[in-house]
Amino acid sequence: MIKGKNFVFTGLQPWDISIGSNAKDIALEISKQNKVLYINTPLDKKTYQSKENTPEITRRKNVIKKKLPILRQINLNLWVLDFPFTIWPINFLPDGILFDLANKYNSIRMYSFAKKILKKLHFDNYILFIDNDIYRSFYANEILSPVFSIYYRRDNLVSSYWQKHAPRLEPILSKKCNIVVVNSIQLSESILPYNPKCYDIGQGLDLSKYDYRTKYPKPKDILNISQPTIGYVGWITSRRLDADLIFEVAKKCRQMSFILVGGEDKYFKNHKLHTLSNVYFLGEKKQEEIPAYVAHFDICMNPQQINQITIGNYPRKIDEYLALGKPVIATKTKAMAMFDKYVWNCTSVDEYIHAIHEALQTNSKELIQERINFAHTHTWTNSVNQLYSHINI
């Protein structure tokens, strides 16, 4: 464990983002024993002028308009900094010297301002934690001059936004940092060529809302759906889920009900899955409603599409399923290997069908408890302690 140090977080996700954030959870865990300044991603001029009004954008717009303070204290040891200015949008620039000059200009403005705040907070000899941000954090090391720097790689950044400059810049950023930490085996393998000091620190989760001791009421919209039920919760998108796989499995298991809880993308809305009478799309639900659905599924599934997005990402929902003791069937990836003892990892329609039948027949109290126990080994305390073990200052 590390105590009494100063940490500075820069990265992709702003503090006020509505979805779960690894960087936020790590910052909160570290702040139990250390001081932390979490630097919010700055708005670029284009976003500032847009009509976007998500909580994370609205907050930063109001700081720029001087309606809110730039610095707020979250707990005894943790502060969040919002920049009172915008930066230039630069991703449209061709890869190379023009982009680098513009990116450096933005960075100098950002981190020169951040240094003044660090001085005000009496932060010195700080440790820099860069959360998967290749562009805005590219020059953070040089400008902030930390005593130790960490690049946290938790996602494959494959969107068109990142593909323009990231393939060139990420290897350089990885080399700049003292260590790189990741949350899956596959991500570790992809970074090792750039920095041999690359470590898998696992994944932490807050499973307090997935408590197997809670008597969750059965949601009204599944009361009349016949069992056994095989369910999925999460964003229903062709970028992550294999619609054809689900269709083939459901078509061959007509006596079972397949329930998908979450908003659908256009591809899924128009898919032939909607023609099957044993497949139910229940739409998007509030986050606090989700555990009740999971609690009442007979089996949970994660039928991933195998692509650059999914192959290395840590599947948080698997731990949420397991925390309620549920049998889980999923698509086999390198990242899923750590769940082999507790999950049916499948590679085909036939394997999915076999796994469903086996899961229904072998769901003992002992297996349920083993799943619950395993899920609860994935805490933020354990993950951050792994991180600490690789910091050498």
PDB file of C-alpha atoms in Angstrom, residues 185-372:
ATOM      1  CA  ILE A 185      -4.419 -10.066 -20.737  1.00  0.00           C
ATOM      2  CA  GLN A 186      -5.034  -9.084 -24.355  1.00  0.00           C
ATOM      3  CA  LEU A 187      -4.423  -5.393 -23.684  1.00  0.00           C
ATOM      4  CA  SER A 188      -1.203  -6.277 -21.896  1.00  0.00           C
ATOM      5  CA  GLU A 189       0.038  -8.256 -24.902  1.00  0.00           C
ATOM      6  CA  SER A 190      -0.722  -5.356 -27.252  1.00  0.00           C
ATOM      7  CA  ILE A 191       1.304  -2.850 -25.198  1.00  0.00           C
ATOM      8  CA  LEU A 192       4.308  -4.991 -24.209  1.00  0.00           C
ATOM      9  CA  PRO A 193       6.219  -4.285 -27.465  1.00  0.00           C
ATOM     10  CA  TYR A 194       6.230  -0.571 -26.557  1.00  0.00           C
ATOM     11  CA  ASN A 195       6.954  -0.820 -22.838  1.00  0.00           C
ATOM     12  CA  PRO A 196       8.152  -4.038 -21.166  1.00  0.00           C
ATOM     13  CA  LYS A 197       6.987  -2.660 -17.816  1.00  0.00           C
ATOM     14  CA  CYS A 198       3.364  -3.407 -18.613  1.00  0.00           C
ATOM     15  CA  TYR A 199       1.232  -5.010 -15.904  1.00  0.00           C
ATOM     16  CA  ASP A 200      -2.280  -6.396 -15.704  1.00  0.00           C
ATOM     17  CA  ILE A 201      -3.821  -5.005 -12.500  1.00  0.00           C
ATOM     18  CA  GLY A 202      -7.204  -6.604 -13.052  1.00  0.00           C
ATOM     19  CA  GLN A 203     -10.536  -4.907 -12.672  1.00  0.00           C
ATOM     20  CA  GLY A 204     -12.303  -3.467  -9.691  1.00  0.00           C
ATOM     21  CA  LEU A 205     -16.056  -3.233  -9.305  1.00  0.00           C
ATOM     22  CA  ASP A 206     -18.624  -1.824  -6.952  1.00  0.00           C
ATOM     23  CA  LEU A 207     -20.916  -4.807  -6.472  1.00  0.00           C
ATOM     24  CA  SER A 208     -22.912  -3.308  -3.619  1.00  0.00           C
ATOM     25  CA  LYS A 209     -25.983  -3.038  -5.874  1.00  0.00           C
ATOM     26  CA  TYR A 210     -25.648  -6.702  -6.866  1.00  0.00           C
ATOM     27  CA  ASP A 211     -26.218  -8.246  -3.456  1.00  0.00           C
ATOM     28  CA  TYR A 212     -27.306 -11.896  -3.525  1.00  0.00           C
ATOM     29  CA  ARG A 213     -28.913 -11.457  -0.093  1.00  0.00           C
ATOM     30  CA  THR A 214     -31.376  -8.876  -1.411  1.00  0.00           C
ATOM     31  CA  LYS A 215     -34.925  -9.992  -2.270  1.00  0.00           C
ATOM     32  CA  TYR A 216     -35.330  -8.180  -5.599  1.00  0.00           C
ATOM     33  CA  PRO A 217     -38.963  -7.825  -6.714  1.00  0.00           C
ATOM     34  CA  LYS A 218     -39.630  -9.404 -10.101  1.00  0.00           C
ATOM     35  CA  PRO A 219     -39.998  -6.649 -12.742  1.00  0.00           C
ATOM     36  CA  LYS A 220     -43.540  -6.362 -14.069  1.00  0.00           C
ATOM     37  CA  ASP A 221     -42.545  -6.726 -17.722  1.00  0.00           C
ATOM     38  CA  ILE A 222     -41.107 -10.215 -17.174  1.00  0.00           C
ATOM     39  CA  LEU A 223     -43.882 -11.549 -14.925  1.00  0.00           C
ATOM     40  CA  ASN A 224     -45.643 -13.296 -17.810  1.00  0.00           C
ATOM     41  CA  ILE A 225     -42.568 -14.455 -19.718  1.00  0.00           C
ATOM     42  CA  SER A 226     -42.215 -18.221 -19.484  1.00  0.00           C
ATOM     43  CA  GLN A 227     -39.162 -19.879 -17.990  1.00  0.00           C
ATOM     44  CA  PRO A 228     -36.408 -20.820 -18.347  1.00  0.00           C
ATOM     45  CA  THR A 229     -35.126 -17.343 -19.180  1.00  0.00           C
ATOM     46  CA  ILE A 230     -31.757 -16.438 -20.674  1.00  0.00           C
ATOM     47  CA  GLY A 231     -31.050 -12.746 -20.247  1.00  0.00           C
ATOM     48  CA  TYR A 232     -28.688  -9.952 -21.262  1.00  0.00           C
ATOM     49  CA  VAL A 233     -28.441  -6.435 -19.821  1.00  0.00           C
ATOM     50  CA  GLY A 234     -26.556  -3.569 -21.430  1.00  0.00           C
ATOM     51  CA  TRP A 235     -26.367  -1.540 -24.606  1.00  0.00           C
ATOM     52  CA  ILE A 236     -27.664  -3.716 -27.475  1.00  0.00           C
ATOM     53  CA  THR A 237     -25.362  -2.784 -30.317  1.00  0.00           C
ATOM     54  CA  SER A 238     -23.897  -4.625 -33.288  1.00  0.00           C
ATOM     55  CA  ARG A 239     -20.508  -3.165 -32.364  1.00  0.00           C
ATOM     56  CA  ARG A 240     -20.456  -5.436 -29.308  1.00  0.00           C
ATOM     57  CA  LEU A 241     -23.098  -8.160 -29.684  1.00  0.00           C
ATOM     58  CA  ASP A 242     -23.507 -10.939 -32.250  1.00  0.00           C
ATOM     59  CA  ALA A 243     -27.158 -10.657 -33.350  1.00  0.00           C
ATOM     60  CA  ASP A 244     -26.945 -13.626 -35.717  1.00  0.00           C
ATOM     61  CA  LEU A 245     -25.586 -15.833 -32.938  1.00  0.00           C
ATOM     62  CA  ILE A 246     -28.439 -14.888 -30.614  1.00  0.00           C
ATOM     63  CA  PHE A 247     -30.935 -15.521 -33.439  1.00  0.00           C
ATOM     64  CA  GLU A 248     -29.624 -18.999 -34.201  1.00  0.00           C
ATOM     65  CA  VAL A 249     -29.503 -20.028 -30.546  1.00  0.00           C
ATOM     66  CA  ALA A 250     -33.005 -18.686 -29.819  1.00  0.00           C
ATOM     67  CA  LYS A 251     -34.427 -20.296 -32.980  1.00  0.00           C
ATOM     68  CA  LYS A 252     -33.117 -23.699 -31.873  1.00  0.00           C
ATOM     69  CA  CYS A 253     -34.257 -23.259 -28.252  1.00  0.00           C
ATOM     70  CA  ARG A 254     -37.911 -22.341 -28.797  1.00  0.00           C
ATOM     71  CA  GLN A 255     -38.917 -23.679 -25.365  1.00  0.00           C
ATOM     72  CA  MET A 256     -36.751 -21.016 -23.706  1.00  0.00           C
ATOM     73  CA  SER A 257     -37.215 -17.248 -23.438  1.00  0.00           C
ATOM     74  CA  PHE A 258     -34.446 -14.848 -24.417  1.00  0.00           C
ATOM     75  CA  ILE A 259     -34.673 -11.421 -22.760  1.00  0.00           C
ATOM     76  CA  LEU A 260     -32.591  -8.421 -23.811  1.00  0.00           C
ATOM     77  CA  VAL A 261     -32.678  -5.383 -21.530  1.00  0.00           C
ATOM     78  CA  GLY A 262     -31.230  -2.160 -22.933  1.00  0.00           C
ATOM     79  CA  GLY A 263     -31.434   0.370 -25.731  1.00  0.00           C
ATOM     80  CA  GLU A 264     -31.008  -0.980 -29.267  1.00  0.00           C
ATOM     81  CA  ASP A 265     -29.015   0.413 -32.155  1.00  0.00           C
ATOM     82  CA  LYS A 266     -30.487   0.600 -35.660  1.00  0.00           C
ATOM     83  CA  TYR A 267     -29.003  -2.740 -36.688  1.00  0.00           C
ATOM     84  CA  PHE A 268     -30.717  -4.617 -33.876  1.00  0.00           C
ATOM     85  CA  LYS A 269     -34.007  -2.763 -34.339  1.00  0.00           C
ATOM     86  CA  ASN A 270     -34.157  -4.068 -37.904  1.00  0.00           C
ATOM     87  CA  HIS A 271     -32.812  -7.562 -37.201  1.00  0.00           C
ATOM     88  CA  LYS A 272     -34.835 -10.737 -37.742  1.00  0.00           C
ATOM     89  CA  LEU A 273     -34.514 -11.423 -34.006  1.00  0.00           C
ATOM     90  CA  HIS A 274     -37.720  -9.402 -33.683  1.00  0.00           C
ATOM     91  CA  THR A 275     -39.578 -12.099 -35.647  1.00  0.00           C
ATOM     92  CA  LEU A 276     -38.980 -14.765 -32.970  1.00  0.00           C
ATOM     93  CA  SER A 277     -41.793 -15.152 -30.458  1.00  0.00           C
ATOM     94  CA  ASN A 278     -39.416 -16.303 -27.701  1.00  0.00           C
ATOM     95  CA  VAL A 279     -37.169 -13.211 -27.892  1.00  0.00           C
ATOM     96  CA  TYR A 280     -38.135 -10.162 -25.837  1.00  0.00           C
ATOM     97  CA  PHE A 281     -36.650  -6.669 -26.162  1.00  0.00           C
ATOM     98  CA  LEU A 282     -37.563  -4.707 -23.032  1.00  0.00           C
ATOM     99  CA  GLY A 283     -35.885  -1.398 -23.812  1.00  0.00           C
ATOM    100  CA  GLU A 284     -33.600   0.809 -21.753  1.00  0.00           C
ATOM    101  CA  LYS A 285     -33.953   0.762 -17.953  1.00  0.00           C
ATOM    102  CA  LYS A 286     -32.614   2.912 -15.143  1.00  0.00           C
ATOM    103  CA  GLN A 287     -29.331   1.670 -13.710  1.00  0.00           C
ATOM    104  CA  GLU A 288     -30.902   0.940 -10.329  1.00  0.00           C
ATOM    105  CA  GLU A 289     -33.490  -1.323 -11.996  1.00  0.00           C
ATOM    106  CA  ILE A 290     -30.965  -3.624 -13.657  1.00  0.00           C
ATOM    107  CA  PRO A 291     -30.068  -5.910 -10.689  1.00  0.00           C
ATOM    108  CA  ALA A 292     -33.712  -7.012 -10.363  1.00  0.00           C
ATOM    109  CA  TYR A 293     -33.706  -8.281 -13.942  1.00  0.00           C
ATOM    110  CA  VAL A 294     -30.435 -10.152 -13.464  1.00  0.00           C
ATOM    111  CA  ALA A 295     -31.725 -11.661 -10.209  1.00  0.00           C
ATOM    112  CA  HIS A 296     -34.705 -13.192 -12.007  1.00  0.00           C
ATOM    113  CA  PHE A 297     -32.905 -14.586 -15.065  1.00  0.00           C
ATOM    114  CA  ASP A 298     -32.256 -18.335 -14.964  1.00  0.00           C
ATOM    115  CA  ILE A 299     -29.109 -17.855 -17.038  1.00  0.00           C
ATOM    116  CA  CYS A 300     -27.200 -14.692 -18.007  1.00  0.00           C
ATOM    117  CA  MET A 301     -25.414 -14.275 -21.303  1.00  0.00           C
ATOM    118  CA  ASN A 302     -22.827 -12.102 -22.999  1.00  0.00           C
ATOM    119  CA  PRO A 303     -22.928 -13.045 -26.707  1.00  0.00           C
ATOM    120  CA  GLN A 304     -20.141 -10.763 -27.890  1.00  0.00           C
ATOM    121  CA  GLN A 305     -19.172  -9.971 -31.428  1.00  0.00           C
ATOM    122  CA  ILE A 306     -15.452 -10.708 -31.774  1.00  0.00           C
ATOM    123  CA  ASN A 307     -13.762  -7.532 -32.953  1.00  0.00           C
ATOM    124  CA  GLN A 308     -11.163  -4.966 -31.909  1.00  0.00           C
ATOM    125  CA  ILE A 309     -13.561  -3.387 -29.419  1.00  0.00           C
ATOM    126  CA  THR A 310     -14.511  -6.536 -27.520  1.00  0.00           C
ATOM    127  CA  ILE A 311     -11.502  -8.824 -27.767  1.00  0.00           C
ATOM    128  CA  GLY A 312      -9.455  -7.108 -25.075  1.00  0.00           C
ATOM    129  CA  ASN A 313     -12.046  -5.333 -22.960  1.00  0.00           C
ATOM    130  CA  TYR A 314     -12.778  -6.481 -19.434  1.00  0.00           C
ATOM    131  CA  PRO A 315     -16.469  -7.535 -19.327  1.00  0.00           C
ATOM    132  CA  ARG A 316     -17.728  -5.877 -16.134  1.00  0.00           C
ATOM    133  CA  LYS A 317     -21.201  -7.326 -16.570  1.00  0.00           C
ATOM    134  CA  ILE A 318     -19.815 -10.864 -16.066  1.00  0.00           C
ATOM    135  CA  ASP A 319     -18.878  -9.997 -12.483  1.00  0.00           C
ATOM    136  CA  GLU A 320     -22.296  -8.431 -11.958  1.00  0.00           C
ATOM    137  CA  TYR A 321     -23.966 -11.614 -13.174  1.00  0.00           C
ATOM    138  CA  LEU A 322     -21.737 -13.797 -11.021  1.00  0.00           C
ATOM    139  CA  ALA A 323     -22.227 -11.604  -7.951  1.00  0.00           C
ATOM    140  CA  LEU A 324     -25.867 -12.714  -7.967  1.00  0.00           C
ATOM    141  CA  GLY A 325     -24.790 -16.336  -8.355  1.00  0.00           C
ATOM    142  CA  LYS A 326     -26.059 -16.679 -11.905  1.00  0.00           C
ATOM    143  CA  PRO A 327     -24.900 -19.286 -14.421  1.00  0.00           C
ATOM    144  CA  VAL A 328     -23.244 -17.381 -17.274  1.00  0.00           C
ATOM    145  CA  ILE A 329     -22.697 -18.275 -20.916  1.00  0.00           C
ATOM    146  CA  ALA A 330     -20.460 -16.033 -22.997  1.00  0.00           C
ATOM    147  CA  THR A 331     -18.357 -15.791 -26.118  1.00  0.00           C
ATOM    148  CA  LYS A 332     -14.787 -16.942 -25.655  1.00  0.00           C
ATOM    149  CA  THR A 333     -12.049 -14.269 -25.819  1.00  0.00           C
ATOM    150  CA  LYS A 334      -8.616 -13.881 -24.217  1.00  0.00           C
ATOM    151  CA  ALA A 335     -10.083 -11.485 -21.676  1.00  0.00           C
ATOM    152  CA  MET A 336     -12.699 -14.110 -20.751  1.00  0.00           C
ATOM    153  CA  ALA A 337     -10.049 -16.745 -19.977  1.00  0.00           C
ATOM    154  CA  MET A 338      -9.887 -15.641 -16.345  1.00  0.00           C
ATOM    155  CA  PHE A 339     -13.539 -16.676 -15.959  1.00  0.00           C
ATOM    156  CA  ASP A 340     -13.076 -20.188 -17.403  1.00  0.00           C
ATOM    157  CA  LYS A 341     -13.776 -21.928 -14.095  1.00  0.00           C
ATOM    158  CA  TYR A 342     -17.020 -20.019 -13.505  1.00  0.00           C
ATOM    159  CA  VAL A 343     -18.443 -19.321 -16.969  1.00  0.00           C
ATOM    160  CA  TRP A 344     -19.285 -21.373 -20.053  1.00  0.00           C
ATOM    161  CA  ASN A 345     -17.062 -19.744 -22.686  1.00  0.00           C
ATOM    162  CA  CYS A 346     -18.379 -20.685 -26.113  1.00  0.00           C
ATOM    163  CA  THR A 347     -17.191 -20.443 -29.712  1.00  0.00           C
ATOM    164  CA  SER A 348     -20.271 -21.555 -31.681  1.00  0.00           C
ATOM    165  CA  VAL A 349     -24.055 -21.845 -31.711  1.00  0.00           C
ATOM    166  CA  ASP A 350     -23.854 -25.531 -30.758  1.00  0.00           C
ATOM    167  CA  GLU A 351     -21.587 -24.751 -27.797  1.00  0.00           C
ATOM    168  CA  TYR A 352     -24.023 -22.070 -26.618  1.00  0.00           C
ATOM    169  CA  ILE A 353     -26.941 -24.494 -26.767  1.00  0.00           C
ATOM    170  CA  HIS A 354     -24.994 -27.207 -24.954  1.00  0.00           C
ATOM    171  CA  ALA A 355     -23.934 -24.695 -22.289  1.00  0.00           C
ATOM    172  CA  ILE A 356     -27.530 -23.571 -21.731  1.00  0.00           C
ATOM    173  CA  HIS A 357     -28.730 -27.133 -21.115  1.00  0.00           C
ATOM    174  CA  GLU A 358     -25.770 -27.939 -18.878  1.00  0.00           C
ATOM    175  CA  ALA A 359     -26.187 -24.719 -16.870  1.00  0.00           C
ATOM    176  CA  LEU A 360     -29.851 -25.486 -16.194  1.00  0.00           C
ATOM    177  CA  GLN A 361     -29.039 -29.008 -15.023  1.00  0.00           C
ATOM    178  CA  THR A 362     -26.052 -28.267 -12.781  1.00  0.00           C
ATOM    179  CA  ASN A 363     -26.978 -25.125 -10.875  1.00  0.00           C
ATOM    180  CA  SER A 364     -26.163 -26.272  -7.327  1.00  0.00           C
ATOM    181  CA  LYS A 365     -25.935 -24.136  -4.180  1.00  0.00           C
ATOM    182  CA  GLU A 366     -22.200 -24.821  -4.062  1.00  0.00           C
ATOM    183  CA  LEU A 367     -21.676 -23.485  -7.605  1.00  0.00           C
ATOM    184  CA  ILE A 368     -23.794 -20.432  -6.853  1.00  0.00           C
ATOM    185  CA  GLN A 369     -21.655 -19.589  -3.822  1.00  0.00           C
ATOM    186  CA  GLU A 370     -18.411 -20.146  -5.769  1.00  0.00           C
ATOM    187  CA  ARG A 371     -19.549 -17.643  -8.408  1.00  0.00           C
ATOM    188  CA  ILE A 372     -20.457 -15.073  -5.770  1.00  0.00           C
TER     189      ILE A 372
END
